[in-house]
mmCIF file of C-alpha atoms in Angstrom:
data_model
loop_
_atom_site.group_PDB
_atom_site.id
_atom_site.type_symbol
_atom_site.label_atom_id
_atom_site.label_comp_id
_atom_site.label_asym_id
_atom_site.label_seq_id
_atom_site.Cartn_x
_atom_site.Cartn_y
_atom_site.Cartn_z
ATOM 1 C CA MET P 1 46.904 -79.521 135.050
ATOM 2 C CA ASN P 2 46.612 -76.029 133.578
ATOM 3 C CA PRO P 3 46.327 -73.366 136.317
ATOM 4 C CA PHE P 4 45.492 -70.459 133.967
ATOM 5 C CA VAL P 5 41.924 -69.355 133.270
ATOM 6 C CA PHE P 6 42.842 -68.107 129.769
ATOM 7 C CA ALA P 7 45.930 -67.110 127.825
ATOM 8 C CA CYS P 8 46.709 -65.391 124.561
ATOM 9 C CA ILE P 9 49.491 -64.460 122.192
ATOM 10 C CA THR P 10 49.203 -60.813 121.204
ATOM 11 C CA PRO P 11 51.268 -58.248 119.292
ATOM 12 C CA HIS P 12 52.147 -54.814 120.644
ATOM 13 C CA GLY P 13 52.406 -52.350 117.756
ATOM 14 C CA SER P 14 51.289 -48.944 119.008
ATOM 15 C CA GLU P 15 48.854 -48.371 116.145
ATOM 16 C CA ILE P 16 46.748 -51.323 117.289
ATOM 17 C CA ILE P 17 45.318 -48.827 119.806
ATOM 18 C CA GLU P 18 42.891 -46.807 117.699
ATOM 19 C CA ARG P 19 43.776 -43.495 119.348
ATOM 20 C CA LEU P 20 47.366 -43.941 118.155
ATOM 21 C CA SER P 21 46.488 -45.085 114.638
ATOM 22 C CA LYS P 22 46.364 -41.754 112.806
ATOM 23 C CA PRO P 23 46.575 -41.099 109.896
ATOM 24 C CA ASP P 24 45.216 -44.545 108.919
ATOM 25 C CA PRO P 25 42.987 -46.247 111.528
ATOM 26 C CA ARG P 26 42.566 -49.181 109.130
ATOM 27 C CA LEU P 27 46.290 -50.006 109.139
ATOM 28 C CA MET P 28 46.088 -52.576 111.959
ATOM 29 C CA GLU P 29 42.314 -52.874 112.096
ATOM 30 C CA ARG P 30 42.245 -56.657 111.663
ATOM 31 C CA THR P 31 44.604 -57.109 114.600
ATOM 32 C CA ARG P 32 42.671 -54.551 116.663
ATOM 33 C CA ARG P 33 39.443 -56.501 116.210
ATOM 34 C CA SER P 34 41.179 -59.726 117.239
ATOM 35 C CA LEU P 35 42.592 -58.073 120.356
ATOM 36 C CA GLU P 36 39.154 -56.747 121.250
ATOM 37 C CA ARG P 37 37.845 -60.318 121.030
ATOM 38 C CA LEU P 38 40.746 -61.632 123.116
ATOM 39 C CA GLY P 39 40.053 -58.957 125.711
ATOM 40 C CA GLN P 40 36.408 -59.965 125.840
ATOM 41 C CA ARG P 41 37.361 -63.613 126.243
ATOM 42 C CA MET P 42 39.755 -62.690 129.058
ATOM 43 C CA GLN P 43 37.026 -60.633 130.715
ATOM 44 C CA GLU P 44 34.705 -63.647 130.600
ATOM 45 C CA ALA P 45 37.420 -65.764 132.266
ATOM 46 C CA ALA P 46 37.384 -63.303 135.210
ATOM 47 C CA PRO P 47 41.062 -63.308 136.207
ATOM 48 C CA GLU P 48 42.152 -61.796 139.511
ATOM 49 C CA THR P 49 45.643 -61.144 138.136
ATOM 50 C CA LEU P 50 47.183 -60.912 134.670
ATOM 51 C CA VAL P 51 50.739 -62.074 134.020
ATOM 52 C CA VAL P 52 52.132 -60.304 130.968
ATOM 53 C CA LEU P 53 55.342 -61.490 129.292
ATOM 54 C CA THR P 54 56.980 -58.562 127.512
ATOM 55 C CA PRO P 55 60.247 -58.247 125.580
ATOM 56 C CA HIS P 56 60.518 -54.515 126.275
ATOM 57 C CA GLY P 57 60.417 -54.228 130.074
ATOM 58 C CA ILE P 58 63.260 -54.097 132.586
ATOM 59 C CA ARG P 59 66.030 -56.187 131.027
ATOM 60 C CA LEU P 60 68.541 -57.740 133.408
ATOM 61 C CA ASP P 61 71.526 -59.445 131.817
ATOM 62 C CA GLY P 62 71.144 -63.176 132.362
ATOM 63 C CA LEU P 63 68.120 -62.895 134.685
ATOM 64 C CA PHE P 64 64.383 -63.323 134.258
ATOM 65 C CA ALA P 65 63.042 -59.971 135.532
ATOM 66 C CA VAL P 66 59.778 -60.013 137.516
ATOM 67 C CA SER P 67 58.024 -56.796 138.585
ATOM 68 C CA ASP P 68 57.829 -56.373 142.361
ATOM 69 C CA SER P 69 56.867 -52.723 142.776
ATOM 70 C CA GLU P 70 53.642 -51.409 144.269
ATOM 71 C CA ARG P 71 52.504 -50.278 140.844
ATOM 72 C CA MET P 72 53.615 -49.800 137.252
ATOM 73 C CA ALA P 73 52.881 -46.797 135.068
ATOM 74 C CA GLY P 74 53.763 -45.735 131.540
ATOM 75 C CA GLU P 75 52.680 -44.181 128.278
ATOM 76 C CA VAL P 76 52.809 -44.839 124.546
ATOM 77 C CA GLU P 77 52.972 -42.055 121.964
ATOM 78 C CA ASP P 78 52.415 -42.106 118.197
ATOM 79 C CA HIS P 79 51.207 -39.688 115.539
ATOM 80 C CA GLY P 80 50.973 -36.860 118.082
ATOM 81 C CA GLU P 81 48.639 -38.791 120.393
ATOM 82 C CA ARG P 82 49.365 -40.438 123.733
ATOM 83 C CA VAL P 83 47.808 -43.056 125.974
ATOM 84 C CA THR P 84 48.741 -43.621 129.613
ATOM 85 C CA MET P 85 48.253 -46.569 131.926
ATOM 86 C CA GLU P 86 48.787 -47.460 135.573
ATOM 87 C CA ARG P 87 48.302 -50.871 137.161
ATOM 88 C CA ARG P 88 48.785 -52.309 140.638
ATOM 89 C CA VAL P 89 51.233 -55.193 140.905
ATOM 90 C CA ASP P 90 50.334 -58.515 142.501
ATOM 91 C CA ARG P 91 53.510 -58.611 144.588
ATOM 92 C CA THR P 92 52.612 -61.821 146.400
ATOM 93 C CA LEU P 93 52.382 -63.710 143.120
ATOM 94 C CA ALA P 94 55.452 -61.950 141.724
ATOM 95 C CA ARG P 95 57.614 -63.082 144.626
ATOM 96 C CA ALA P 96 56.223 -66.600 144.422
ATOM 97 C CA ILE P 97 57.172 -66.757 140.727
ATOM 98 C CA VAL P 98 60.746 -65.709 141.514
ATOM 99 C CA GLN P 99 61.060 -68.303 144.261
ATOM 100 C CA SER P 100 59.585 -70.999 142.042
ATOM 101 C CA ALA P 101 62.078 -70.194 139.272
ATOM 102 C CA ARG P 102 65.001 -70.251 141.676
ATOM 103 C CA GLY P 103 63.749 -73.583 142.959
ATOM 104 C CA LEU P 104 64.295 -74.972 139.456
ATOM 105 C CA GLY P 105 67.778 -73.473 139.328
ATOM 106 C CA LEU P 106 66.810 -70.592 137.053
ATOM 107 C CA PRO P 107 68.187 -67.063 137.578
ATOM 108 C CA ALA P 108 65.311 -64.733 138.422
ATOM 109 C CA ALA P 109 65.091 -61.339 140.119
ATOM 110 C CA ALA P 110 62.239 -59.473 141.787
ATOM 111 C CA VAL P 111 62.604 -55.885 140.531
ATOM 112 C CA ASN P 112 61.543 -52.780 142.448
ATOM 113 C CA TYR P 113 62.401 -49.075 142.298
ATOM 114 C CA ALA P 114 63.016 -46.213 144.722
ATOM 115 C CA THR P 115 61.300 -47.467 147.894
ATOM 116 C CA ALA P 116 60.310 -50.878 149.242
ATOM 117 C CA GLU P 117 56.647 -49.876 149.166
ATOM 118 C CA GLY P 118 54.393 -46.836 148.916
ATOM 119 C CA PRO P 119 53.715 -44.331 146.123
ATOM 120 C CA LEU P 120 57.355 -44.085 144.974
ATOM 121 C CA SER P 121 57.575 -47.827 144.387
ATOM 122 C CA CYS P 122 56.728 -47.654 140.682
ATOM 123 C CA LEU P 123 58.339 -49.331 137.683
ATOM 124 C CA PRO P 124 57.884 -48.219 134.052
ATOM 125 C CA LEU P 125 55.164 -49.959 132.111
ATOM 126 C CA ASP P 126 56.444 -50.492 128.565
ATOM 127 C CA TRP P 127 54.560 -50.601 125.276
ATOM 128 C CA GLY P 128 54.948 -54.359 125.075
ATOM 129 C CA ALA P 129 52.699 -54.551 128.131
ATOM 130 C CA ILE P 130 50.526 -51.453 127.641
ATOM 131 C CA VAL P 131 49.249 -52.336 124.166
ATOM 132 C CA PRO P 132 47.791 -55.778 124.998
ATOM 133 C CA LEU P 133 46.681 -54.647 128.482
ATOM 134 C CA TRP P 134 44.718 -51.814 126.828
ATOM 135 C CA PHE P 135 42.196 -54.432 125.715
ATOM 136 C CA MET P 136 42.172 -56.519 128.920
ATOM 137 C CA PRO P 137 40.353 -56.388 132.282
ATOM 138 C CA GLU P 138 41.737 -53.794 134.681
ATOM 139 C CA VAL P 139 43.144 -56.062 137.390
ATOM 140 C CA PRO P 140 46.548 -56.265 139.121
ATOM 141 C CA ILE P 141 49.414 -57.501 136.985
ATOM 142 C CA VAL P 142 52.810 -59.142 137.105
ATOM 143 C CA ALA P 143 55.126 -58.098 134.254
ATOM 144 C CA ILE P 144 57.951 -60.460 133.304
ATOM 145 C CA THR P 145 60.795 -59.829 130.876
ATOM 146 C CA PRO P 146 62.676 -62.919 129.667
ATOM 147 C CA THR P 147 66.441 -63.087 129.380
ATOM 148 C CA ARG P 148 67.899 -63.923 125.986
ATOM 149 C CA GLN P 149 71.142 -65.002 127.622
ATOM 150 C CA ARG P 150 69.460 -68.282 128.584
ATOM 151 C CA SER P 151 68.573 -71.099 126.208
ATOM 152 C CA PHE P 152 65.217 -71.666 124.556
ATOM 153 C CA ALA P 153 64.871 -74.739 126.792
ATOM 154 C CA ASP P 154 65.256 -72.506 129.857
ATOM 155 C CA GLN P 155 62.388 -70.308 128.665
ATOM 156 C CA ILE P 156 60.171 -73.398 128.747
ATOM 157 C CA ARG P 157 61.470 -74.305 132.205
ATOM 158 C CA PHE P 158 60.701 -70.793 133.436
ATOM 159 C CA GLY P 159 57.161 -71.281 132.160
ATOM 160 C CA GLU P 160 56.949 -74.465 134.219
ATOM 161 C CA ALA P 161 58.072 -72.512 137.300
ATOM 162 C CA LEU P 162 55.486 -69.826 136.530
ATOM 163 C CA ALA P 163 52.719 -72.432 136.339
ATOM 164 C CA ARG P 164 53.766 -73.962 139.665
ATOM 165 C CA ALA P 165 53.612 -70.578 141.378
ATOM 166 C CA VAL P 166 50.208 -69.798 139.885
ATOM 167 C CA ALA P 167 48.811 -73.199 140.853
ATOM 168 C CA ALA P 168 50.077 -72.818 144.427
ATOM 169 C CA SER P 169 48.544 -69.337 144.699
ATOM 170 C CA GLY P 170 45.001 -70.598 144.183
ATOM 171 C CA LYS P 171 44.242 -67.408 142.230
ATOM 172 C CA ARG P 172 42.460 -66.994 138.929
ATOM 173 C CA VAL P 173 45.285 -65.880 136.651
ATOM 174 C CA GLY P 174 45.348 -64.937 132.971
ATOM 175 C CA LEU P 175 48.510 -65.098 130.879
ATOM 176 C CA ILE P 176 49.512 -62.791 128.015
ATOM 177 C CA ALA P 177 52.525 -63.505 125.802
ATOM 178 C CA SER P 178 53.187 -60.156 124.112
ATOM 179 C CA CYS P 179 54.922 -61.071 120.869
ATOM 180 C CA ASP P 180 55.665 -59.265 117.647
ATOM 181 C CA TRP P 181 57.172 -61.539 115.029
ATOM 182 C CA ALA P 182 59.702 -60.986 112.243
ATOM 183 C CA HIS P 183 60.794 -57.350 111.947
ATOM 184 C CA ALA P 184 62.577 -57.619 108.573
ATOM 185 C CA HIS P 185 59.658 -57.702 106.153
ATOM 186 C CA ARG P 186 60.390 -54.384 104.415
ATOM 187 C CA GLU P 187 63.455 -52.627 103.110
ATOM 188 C CA ASP P 188 62.218 -49.271 104.442
ATOM 189 C CA GLY P 189 61.825 -50.664 107.980
ATOM 190 C CA PRO P 190 64.425 -49.970 110.684
ATOM 191 C CA TYR P 191 65.924 -53.469 110.294
ATOM 192 C CA GLY P 192 65.813 -53.659 106.496
ATOM 193 C CA PHE P 193 64.581 -56.625 104.477
ATOM 194 C CA HIS P 194 65.532 -60.267 104.858
ATOM 195 C CA PRO P 195 63.768 -63.246 103.233
ATOM 196 C CA ALA P 196 63.953 -65.049 106.584
ATOM 197 C CA ALA P 197 61.176 -62.755 107.883
ATOM 198 C CA ALA P 198 58.394 -64.254 105.764
ATOM 199 C CA GLN P 199 59.830 -67.737 106.257
ATOM 200 C CA LEU P 200 59.889 -67.455 110.042
ATOM 201 C CA ASP P 201 56.376 -66.032 110.297
ATOM 202 C CA ALA P 202 55.026 -68.791 108.047
ATOM 203 C CA GLN P 203 56.727 -71.424 110.192
ATOM 204 C CA VAL P 204 55.424 -69.906 113.430
ATOM 205 C CA LEU P 205 51.883 -69.822 112.036
ATOM 206 C CA GLU P 206 52.169 -73.479 111.012
ATOM 207 C CA TRP P 207 53.311 -74.478 114.497
ATOM 208 C CA LEU P 208 50.607 -72.433 116.204
ATOM 209 C CA GLN P 209 47.918 -73.939 114.016
ATOM 210 C CA ALA P 210 49.279 -77.387 114.904
ATOM 211 C CA ASP P 211 49.345 -76.476 118.621
ATOM 212 C CA ASP P 212 53.098 -77.099 118.682
ATOM 213 C CA LEU P 213 54.533 -74.100 120.522
ATOM 214 C CA GLU P 214 57.379 -76.307 121.769
ATOM 215 C CA ALA P 215 58.747 -76.519 118.218
ATOM 216 C CA LEU P 216 59.929 -72.911 118.571
ATOM 217 C CA ALA P 217 62.765 -74.216 120.758
ATOM 218 C CA GLY P 218 64.291 -75.842 117.678
ATOM 219 C CA LEU P 219 64.710 -72.603 115.729
ATOM 220 C CA ASP P 220 68.211 -71.943 114.472
ATOM 221 C CA PRO P 221 69.673 -68.876 116.270
ATOM 222 C CA GLN P 222 71.032 -67.409 113.013
ATOM 223 C CA PHE P 223 67.622 -67.771 111.373
ATOM 224 C CA VAL P 224 66.058 -65.965 114.350
ATOM 225 C CA ASP P 225 68.670 -63.204 114.142
ATOM 226 C CA ASP P 226 68.058 -62.742 110.406
ATOM 227 C CA ALA P 227 64.266 -62.532 110.802
ATOM 228 C CA LYS P 228 64.406 -60.473 114.012
ATOM 229 C CA PRO P 229 61.292 -61.534 115.902
ATOM 230 C CA ASP P 230 60.833 -60.477 119.521
ATOM 231 C CA GLY P 231 58.195 -63.088 120.339
ATOM 232 C CA VAL P 232 60.044 -66.411 120.515
ATOM 233 C CA TRP P 233 61.056 -66.141 124.180
ATOM 234 C CA GLN P 234 57.636 -65.166 125.530
ATOM 235 C CA ALA P 235 55.900 -67.842 123.435
ATOM 236 C CA LEU P 236 58.244 -70.501 124.819
ATOM 237 C CA ILE P 237 57.493 -69.388 128.385
ATOM 238 C CA LEU P 238 53.801 -69.780 127.562
ATOM 239 C CA ALA P 239 54.555 -73.252 126.166
ATOM 240 C CA GLY P 240 56.147 -74.236 129.468
ATOM 241 C CA ALA P 241 53.358 -72.691 131.518
ATOM 242 C CA MET P 242 50.600 -74.376 129.475
ATOM 243 C CA PRO P 243 52.171 -77.547 128.081
ATOM 244 C CA LYS P 244 50.799 -79.582 125.211
ATOM 245 C CA GLY P 245 47.737 -81.489 126.321
ATOM 246 C CA SER P 246 46.639 -78.770 128.744
ATOM 247 C CA ARG P 247 45.867 -76.151 126.106
ATOM 248 C CA ARG P 248 44.205 -75.550 122.763
ATOM 249 C CA VAL P 249 45.729 -72.901 120.492
ATOM 250 C CA GLU P 250 43.454 -71.045 118.082
ATOM 251 C CA VAL P 251 44.969 -68.508 115.668
ATOM 252 C CA TRP P 252 42.612 -65.584 115.178
ATOM 253 C CA SER P 253 44.568 -63.337 112.811
ATOM 254 C CA TYR P 254 47.875 -62.646 111.085
ATOM 255 C CA GLU P 255 48.916 -59.585 109.114
ATOM 256 C CA VAL P 256 52.016 -57.608 108.137
ATOM 257 C CA PRO P 257 50.708 -54.044 107.751
ATOM 258 C CA THR P 258 54.168 -52.479 108.137
ATOM 259 C CA TYR P 259 57.597 -54.091 108.620
ATOM 260 C CA PHE P 260 56.775 -56.599 111.378
ATOM 261 C CA GLY P 261 54.389 -59.519 111.691
ATOM 262 C CA LEU P 262 51.329 -59.439 113.973
ATOM 263 C CA ILE P 263 49.703 -62.637 115.258
ATOM 264 C CA CYS P 264 46.722 -62.916 117.601
ATOM 265 C CA ALA P 265 45.988 -66.326 119.070
ATOM 266 C CA ALA P 266 43.776 -67.571 121.869
ATOM 267 C CA VAL P 267 45.246 -70.261 124.121
ATOM 268 C CA HIS P 268 42.334 -72.019 125.760
ATOM 269 C CA PRO P 269 42.708 -74.277 128.814
ATOM 270 C CA ALA P 270 41.984 -77.818 127.699
ATOM 271 C CA ALA P 271 38.766 -79.343 128.987
ATOM 272 C CA GLY P 272 39.011 -81.934 131.733
#
């Protein structure tokens, strides 16, 4: 059974947010429109909490990091503009996710800062979370950062633990896998050019269109390193949380407006 009311795979380039898209608001316009649609679909699903899987949050060596502060706050800047965001954290669900993961033998940590509770208990909200959340309902969140020191299979198992915690909570929960894909599409990008970038993105699109997220676990590590995606780990957690048969993946857009690939996909709970 799928315990999530709706899920999606989203990118997190800053220029997706129109305020940060100067001097060319059309640069990521196709992706922006898809994210607006995903946000509307999430709003219709009426979640009480959003779980966002981000590659850019608190990174703990060898541990799945789960936010357990009173709130999270952050900002994203680009082209001389800035957006800010603050969200409450669903600490009850966050702690349940950690316990569920540990119950499956997975290393997970509940992360807080400064004080156990109160106004100083605030973790940074990174751009991997802020950009997709910009388009989503304003409800409490749980932010989770995967560990790349664990296998692809363990990402799927963590997703299974996440689903168990959500199901036990009885809450209406939405799931966001914040994923940019290959970062080596252009020579003038920060990671340079590698032919693996286009190859990996094409393969990911094929698997998404076939509703075969689990196939990502078979990617060769060297191929992944050459293409430099940051989405594989979050997508595999989503695969574990919403296994094949309990979901329906629908790709809404793909583009490479700069040096990295952007995919928007809706992950619908299967009927029945």
